[in-house]
Amino acid sequence: MSPKSPRGSTNLFAAAGMEQDAPRPLPDRLRPAVLSDVVGQDHILGPDGALTRMLATRTLGSLVFWGPPGTGKTTVARLLADATELHFEQISAVFSGVADLKKVFDAARARREMGKGTLLFVDEVHRFNRAQQDSFLPVMEDGTVVLVGATTENPSFELNAALLSRARVLVFQSLDAAAIEKLFAHAEKIEGKKLPLDAEARAVLVRMADGDGRASLTLAEEVWRAARANETFNAVQLQDILQRRAPIYDKSADGHYNLISALHKSVRGSDPDAALYYLCRMMDAGEDPLFLARRVVRM
């Protein structure tokens, strides 16, 4: 399957290059072209990073990328395929079933017979049930595909032990303020203009991104769309224009447990500022006050 066509063939408009002139969101236009352009994941892609060492040997095993949204999991998988000269195939566990997997595996086998390997990127891999996850095992073992799965959930709880035993888990981290600033600087260079924000508003925009690189660029694009000629926003105006972005928080998943754990550690470490931050963040996201009260009593 080709990203240009759902049936795997390039259509006439794409062949003529007309899609290049179509409007594209800023995060898509700024998608890194090489692994060294990826920001915020130096522990994986830096000089001594895990993937850097793998690429130095020109070998790539199956991997599971675990991390929050907007940290570069899909981009890194695509660039890994380029760096290792593997055919890149992408599916989503949300939209794919057994029949789709069979087609992908058959295509990978045919490709292998022609001397071409396949990197199969599975987004939201934890959404596959146990039987579907087991279907990957034979094609991983015989080298038909190099599997790269992406998940926002703890793979130890969500993925089969058999699958995990055949893949290495790499943890993607939320982008820190410096990494978000790098993205903003790159966006300003591509757009040829500065973000119309004063220093305080720019710091607020970094916090609004909440460690999500894709979200940071989307927010930056919204700022440019809202600004009139020679207009500069302060922090209050910025929050009014963007209507603020709620921090990532899922009461039934890892975000819930990560934040309550952070609250515990802050209290135990006698850090009142951090404790208040995590408490307010959970309340602002809609956490059940009784749950928080019970936790505080236990502390």
Coordinates of C-alpha atoms in Angstrom, one line a residue:
M1 CA 0.0 0.0 0.0
S2 CA 1.3 3.4 -0.9
P3 CA 0.6 6.5 1.2
K4 CA -0.5 8.3 -2.0
S5 CA -3.2 5.8 -2.8
P6 CA -5.3 3.4 -0.7
R7 CA -4.9 0.8 -3.5
G8 CA -1.2 1.0 -3.6
S9 CA -0.9 2.8 -7.0
T10 CA 0.0 6.4 -7.6
N11 CA -2.9 8.3 -9.2
L12 CA -2.4 10.8 -12.1
F13 CA -2.7 13.9 -9.9
A14 CA 0.0 12.6 -7.5
A15 CA 2.2 11.5 -10.4
A16 CA 2.0 15.1 -11.8
G17 CA 3.1 16.5 -8.4
M18 CA -0.1 18.5 -8.0
E19 CA -0.5 17.4 -4.4
Q20 CA 2.7 19.3 -3.5
D21 CA 0.8 22.5 -4.1
A22 CA -2.1 21.5 -1.8
P23 CA -2.4 23.2 1.6
R24 CA -0.6 21.2 4.3
P25 CA -0.7 21.7 8.1
L26 CA 2.5 23.1 9.6
P27 CA 3.4 19.9 11.5
D28 CA 3.3 18.0 8.2
R29 CA 5.5 20.6 6.4
L30 CA 8.0 20.5 9.3
R31 CA 8.2 16.7 9.5
P32 CA 11.9 15.8 9.9
A33 CA 13.6 14.5 6.7
V34 CA 16.5 12.7 8.5
L35 CA 16.8 11.2 12.0
S36 CA 19.2 13.9 13.1
D37 CA 16.4 16.5 12.7
V38 CA 14.2 14.8 15.3
V39 CA 14.2 16.8 18.6
G40 CA 13.7 15.8 22.1
Q41 CA 14.8 12.1 21.9
D42 CA 18.6 12.3 22.4
H43 CA 18.6 9.3 24.6
I44 CA 17.5 7.3 21.5
L45 CA 18.9 9.2 18.6
G46 CA 21.9 11.0 20.1
P47 CA 25.5 9.8 19.5
D48 CA 25.2 7.0 22.1
G49 CA 21.5 6.4 21.6
A50 CA 20.0 3.0 21.2
L51 CA 18.9 3.5 17.6
T52 CA 22.1 5.2 16.6
R53 CA 24.0 2.1 17.7
M54 CA 21.6 -0.2 15.8
L55 CA 22.0 1.8 12.6
A56 CA 25.8 1.8 13.0
T57 CA 25.7 -2.0 12.6
R58 CA 23.1 -1.7 9.7
T59 CA 20.9 -4.1 11.6
L60 CA 17.4 -3.4 12.9
G61 CA 15.4 -5.7 15.2
S62 CA 11.7 -5.4 16.0
L63 CA 10.9 -2.5 18.3
V64 CA 8.1 -1.1 20.4
F65 CA 8.0 2.7 20.7
W66 CA 6.3 3.7 24.0
G67 CA 5.5 7.3 24.7
P68 CA 2.9 10.1 24.7
P69 CA 1.4 11.6 21.5
G70 CA 3.5 14.0 19.5
T71 CA 6.9 12.8 20.5
G72 CA 8.0 11.5 17.0
K73 CA 7.2 7.8 17.1
T74 CA 5.7 7.6 13.6
T75 CA 8.3 9.9 12.1
V76 CA 11.2 7.9 13.6
A77 CA 9.7 4.7 12.2
R78 CA 9.5 6.1 8.7
L79 CA 13.0 7.5 8.8
L80 CA 14.3 4.2 10.1
A81 CA 12.9 2.5 7.1
D82 CA 14.7 5.0 4.8
A83 CA 18.0 4.6 6.8
T84 CA 17.9 0.8 6.5
E85 CA 16.5 0.7 2.9
L86 CA 13.4 -1.2 4.0
H87 CA 10.0 -0.8 2.5
F88 CA 7.8 1.2 4.9
E89 CA 4.3 -0.1 5.5
Q90 CA 2.0 1.5 8.0
I91 CA -1.2 0.2 9.5
S92 CA -3.3 1.3 12.4
A93 CA -4.7 -1.1 15.0
V94 CA -7.8 1.1 15.2
F95 CA -8.8 0.5 11.6
S96 CA -7.2 -2.9 10.7
G97 CA -8.5 -6.4 11.2
V98 CA -7.3 -9.9 10.5
A99 CA -8.0 -9.6 6.7
D100 CA -5.9 -6.5 6.6
L101 CA -3.0 -8.1 8.4
K102 CA -3.1 -11.1 6.1
K103 CA -2.8 -8.8 3.0
V104 CA 0.1 -6.9 4.6
F105 CA 1.9 -10.2 5.5
D106 CA 1.4 -11.6 2.0
A107 CA 2.7 -8.4 0.4
A108 CA 5.8 -8.5 2.7
R109 CA 6.5 -12.2 1.7
A110 CA 6.3 -11.3 -2.0
R111 CA 8.6 -8.3 -1.4
R112 CA 11.0 -10.5 0.5
E113 CA 11.2 -13.0 -2.5
M114 CA 12.3 -10.0 -4.6
G115 CA 15.1 -9.2 -2.1
K116 CA 13.3 -6.3 -0.4
G117 CA 12.6 -6.2 3.4
T118 CA 9.6 -4.6 5.0
L119 CA 9.4 -2.4 8.1
L120 CA 5.8 -2.7 9.3
F121 CA 4.8 0.2 11.5
V122 CA 1.7 -0.5 13.6
D123 CA 0.2 2.5 15.3
E124 CA -1.8 2.0 18.5
V125 CA -0.5 -1.6 18.5
H126 CA -2.0 -2.1 22.0
R127 CA -5.5 -1.9 20.4
F128 CA -5.0 -5.3 18.8
N129 CA -6.4 -8.2 20.8
R130 CA -4.2 -11.1 22.0
A131 CA -5.0 -13.3 19.0
Q132 CA -4.2 -10.5 16.6
Q133 CA -0.9 -9.8 18.4
D134 CA 0.0 -13.5 18.2
S135 CA -0.4 -13.3 14.4
F136 CA 2.7 -11.1 14.2
L137 CA 5.0 -13.7 15.8
P138 CA 5.6 -16.0 12.8
V139 CA 6.5 -13.1 10.4
M140 CA 8.7 -11.5 13.0
E141 CA 10.5 -14.8 13.7
D142 CA 11.2 -15.7 10.0
G143 CA 12.2 -12.1 9.1
T144 CA 9.3 -11.4 6.8
V145 CA 8.8 -8.0 8.6
V146 CA 10.7 -5.9 11.0
L147 CA 7.9 -4.8 13.4
V148 CA 7.8 -1.4 14.9
G149 CA 4.8 -0.9 17.1
A150 CA 3.8 2.4 18.7
T151 CA 1.8 2.7 21.9
T152 CA 0.8 5.3 24.4
E153 CA 0.1 2.6 27.0
N154 CA 2.5 0.7 29.2
P155 CA 3.5 -2.3 26.9
S156 CA 4.1 -4.5 29.9
F157 CA 0.4 -4.4 30.6
E158 CA -1.1 -4.1 27.1
L159 CA 1.1 -6.4 24.9
N160 CA 1.6 -10.1 24.8
A161 CA 4.6 -11.4 26.6
A162 CA 5.5 -13.4 23.5
L163 CA 5.5 -10.3 21.4
L164 CA 7.5 -8.3 23.9
S165 CA 10.1 -11.1 24.1
R166 CA 10.8 -10.6 20.4
A167 CA 10.9 -6.8 20.4
R168 CA 12.9 -4.1 22.2
V169 CA 11.0 -1.4 24.0
L170 CA 12.2 2.2 23.5
V171 CA 10.7 4.9 25.6
F172 CA 9.9 8.2 23.9
Q173 CA 9.9 11.2 26.3
S174 CA 7.6 14.3 26.3
L175 CA 9.4 17.2 24.7
D176 CA 11.0 19.6 27.2
A177 CA 10.8 23.4 26.9
A178 CA 14.1 23.5 25.0
A179 CA 12.9 21.0 22.4
I180 CA 9.6 22.9 21.9
E181 CA 11.6 26.1 21.4
K182 CA 13.7 24.4 18.7
L183 CA 10.4 23.5 16.9
F184 CA 9.2 27.1 17.2
A185 CA 12.5 28.4 15.8
H186 CA 12.4 26.0 12.9
A187 CA 8.8 27.0 12.2
E188 CA 9.8 30.6 12.2
K189 CA 12.6 29.9 9.8
I190 CA 10.3 28.0 7.4
E191 CA 7.5 30.6 7.6
G192 CA 10.0 33.5 7.3
K193 CA 8.5 35.4 10.2
K194 CA 8.6 35.5 14.0
L195 CA 5.7 34.3 16.2
P196 CA 3.8 37.5 17.2
L197 CA 4.2 36.9 20.9
D198 CA 6.0 38.7 23.7
A199 CA 8.4 36.8 25.9
E200 CA 5.8 35.9 28.5
A201 CA 3.2 34.7 25.9
R202 CA 5.9 32.6 24.2
A203 CA 6.6 30.9 27.5
V204 CA 2.9 30.3 27.9
L205 CA 2.7 28.8 24.4
V206 CA 5.5 26.4 25.3
R207 CA 3.5 25.2 28.4
M208 CA 0.3 24.9 26.4
A209 CA 2.1 22.4 24.1
D210 CA 2.4 20.1 27.2
G211 CA 5.4 18.2 25.7
D212 CA 3.6 17.4 22.4
G213 CA 5.6 18.5 19.4
R214 CA 2.7 18.1 16.9
A215 CA 0.5 20.2 19.2
S216 CA 3.1 22.9 19.6
L217 CA 3.3 23.4 15.8
T218 CA -0.5 23.4 15.5
L219 CA -0.7 26.0 18.2
A220 CA 1.9 28.1 16.5
E221 CA 0.0 27.9 13.3
E222 CA -3.2 29.1 15.1
V223 CA -1.3 32.1 16.5
W224 CA -0.1 33.1 13.0
R225 CA -3.7 32.7 11.6
A226 CA -5.1 35.0 14.4
A227 CA -2.5 37.8 14.2
R228 CA -3.2 40.9 12.2
A229 CA -0.4 42.9 10.6
N230 CA 2.1 44.2 13.2
E231 CA 0.1 42.7 16.1
T232 CA 1.9 41.1 19.1
F233 CA 0.0 39.1 21.7
N234 CA 0.6 39.1 25.4
A235 CA -0.1 36.1 27.6
V236 CA -3.7 37.0 28.4
Q237 CA -4.5 37.7 24.7
L238 CA -2.9 34.4 23.7
Q239 CA -5.0 32.4 26.1
D240 CA -8.1 34.1 24.9
I241 CA -7.3 33.5 21.2
L242 CA -6.4 29.9 21.6
Q243 CA -9.0 29.1 24.3
R244 CA -6.1 27.2 25.9
R245 CA -5.3 23.5 25.3
A246 CA -6.1 21.1 28.1
P247 CA -3.1 19.1 29.3
I248 CA -3.1 15.5 28.1
Y249 CA -4.9 13.4 30.7
D250 CA -6.8 10.2 30.5
K251 CA -8.4 9.1 33.7
S252 CA -8.5 5.4 32.6
A253 CA -4.9 5.2 31.3
D254 CA -1.3 6.0 32.0
G255 CA -1.8 9.8 32.3
H256 CA -4.0 9.2 35.4
Y257 CA -1.5 7.0 37.2
N258 CA 1.6 9.0 36.2
L259 CA 0.1 12.2 37.7
I260 CA -1.1 10.7 40.9
S261 CA 2.3 9.0 41.3
A262 CA 4.0 12.4 40.7
L263 CA 1.7 13.9 43.4
H264 CA 2.7 11.2 45.8
K265 CA 6.4 11.8 45.1
S266 CA 6.1 15.5 45.4
V267 CA 4.5 15.3 48.9
R268 CA 7.0 12.6 50.0
G269 CA 9.9 14.8 48.7
S270 CA 8.5 17.9 50.6
D271 CA 8.1 19.9 47.4
P272 CA 4.9 22.0 47.9
D273 CA 5.1 23.8 44.5
A274 CA 5.2 20.5 42.6
A275 CA 2.5 19.0 44.8
L276 CA 0.2 21.9 44.1
Y277 CA 1.0 21.8 40.4
Y278 CA 0.0 18.1 40.0
L279 CA -3.0 18.5 42.3
C280 CA -4.3 21.4 40.3
R281 CA -3.6 19.8 37.0
M282 CA -5.6 16.7 37.9
M283 CA -8.5 18.8 39.2
D284 CA -8.4 21.0 36.1
A285 CA -8.6 17.9 33.9
G286 CA -11.7 16.7 35.7
E287 CA -10.4 14.1 38.1
D288 CA -12.9 12.9 40.7
P289 CA -12.3 15.0 43.9
L290 CA -13.2 12.1 46.1
F291 CA -10.4 10.1 44.5
L292 CA -7.9 12.9 45.2
A293 CA -9.2 13.2 48.8
R294 CA -8.8 9.5 49.5
R295 CA -5.2 9.7 48.1
V296 CA -4.4 12.7 50.3
V297 CA -5.7 10.9 53.4
R298 CA -3.5 7.9 52.6
M299 CA -0.5 10.2 52.3

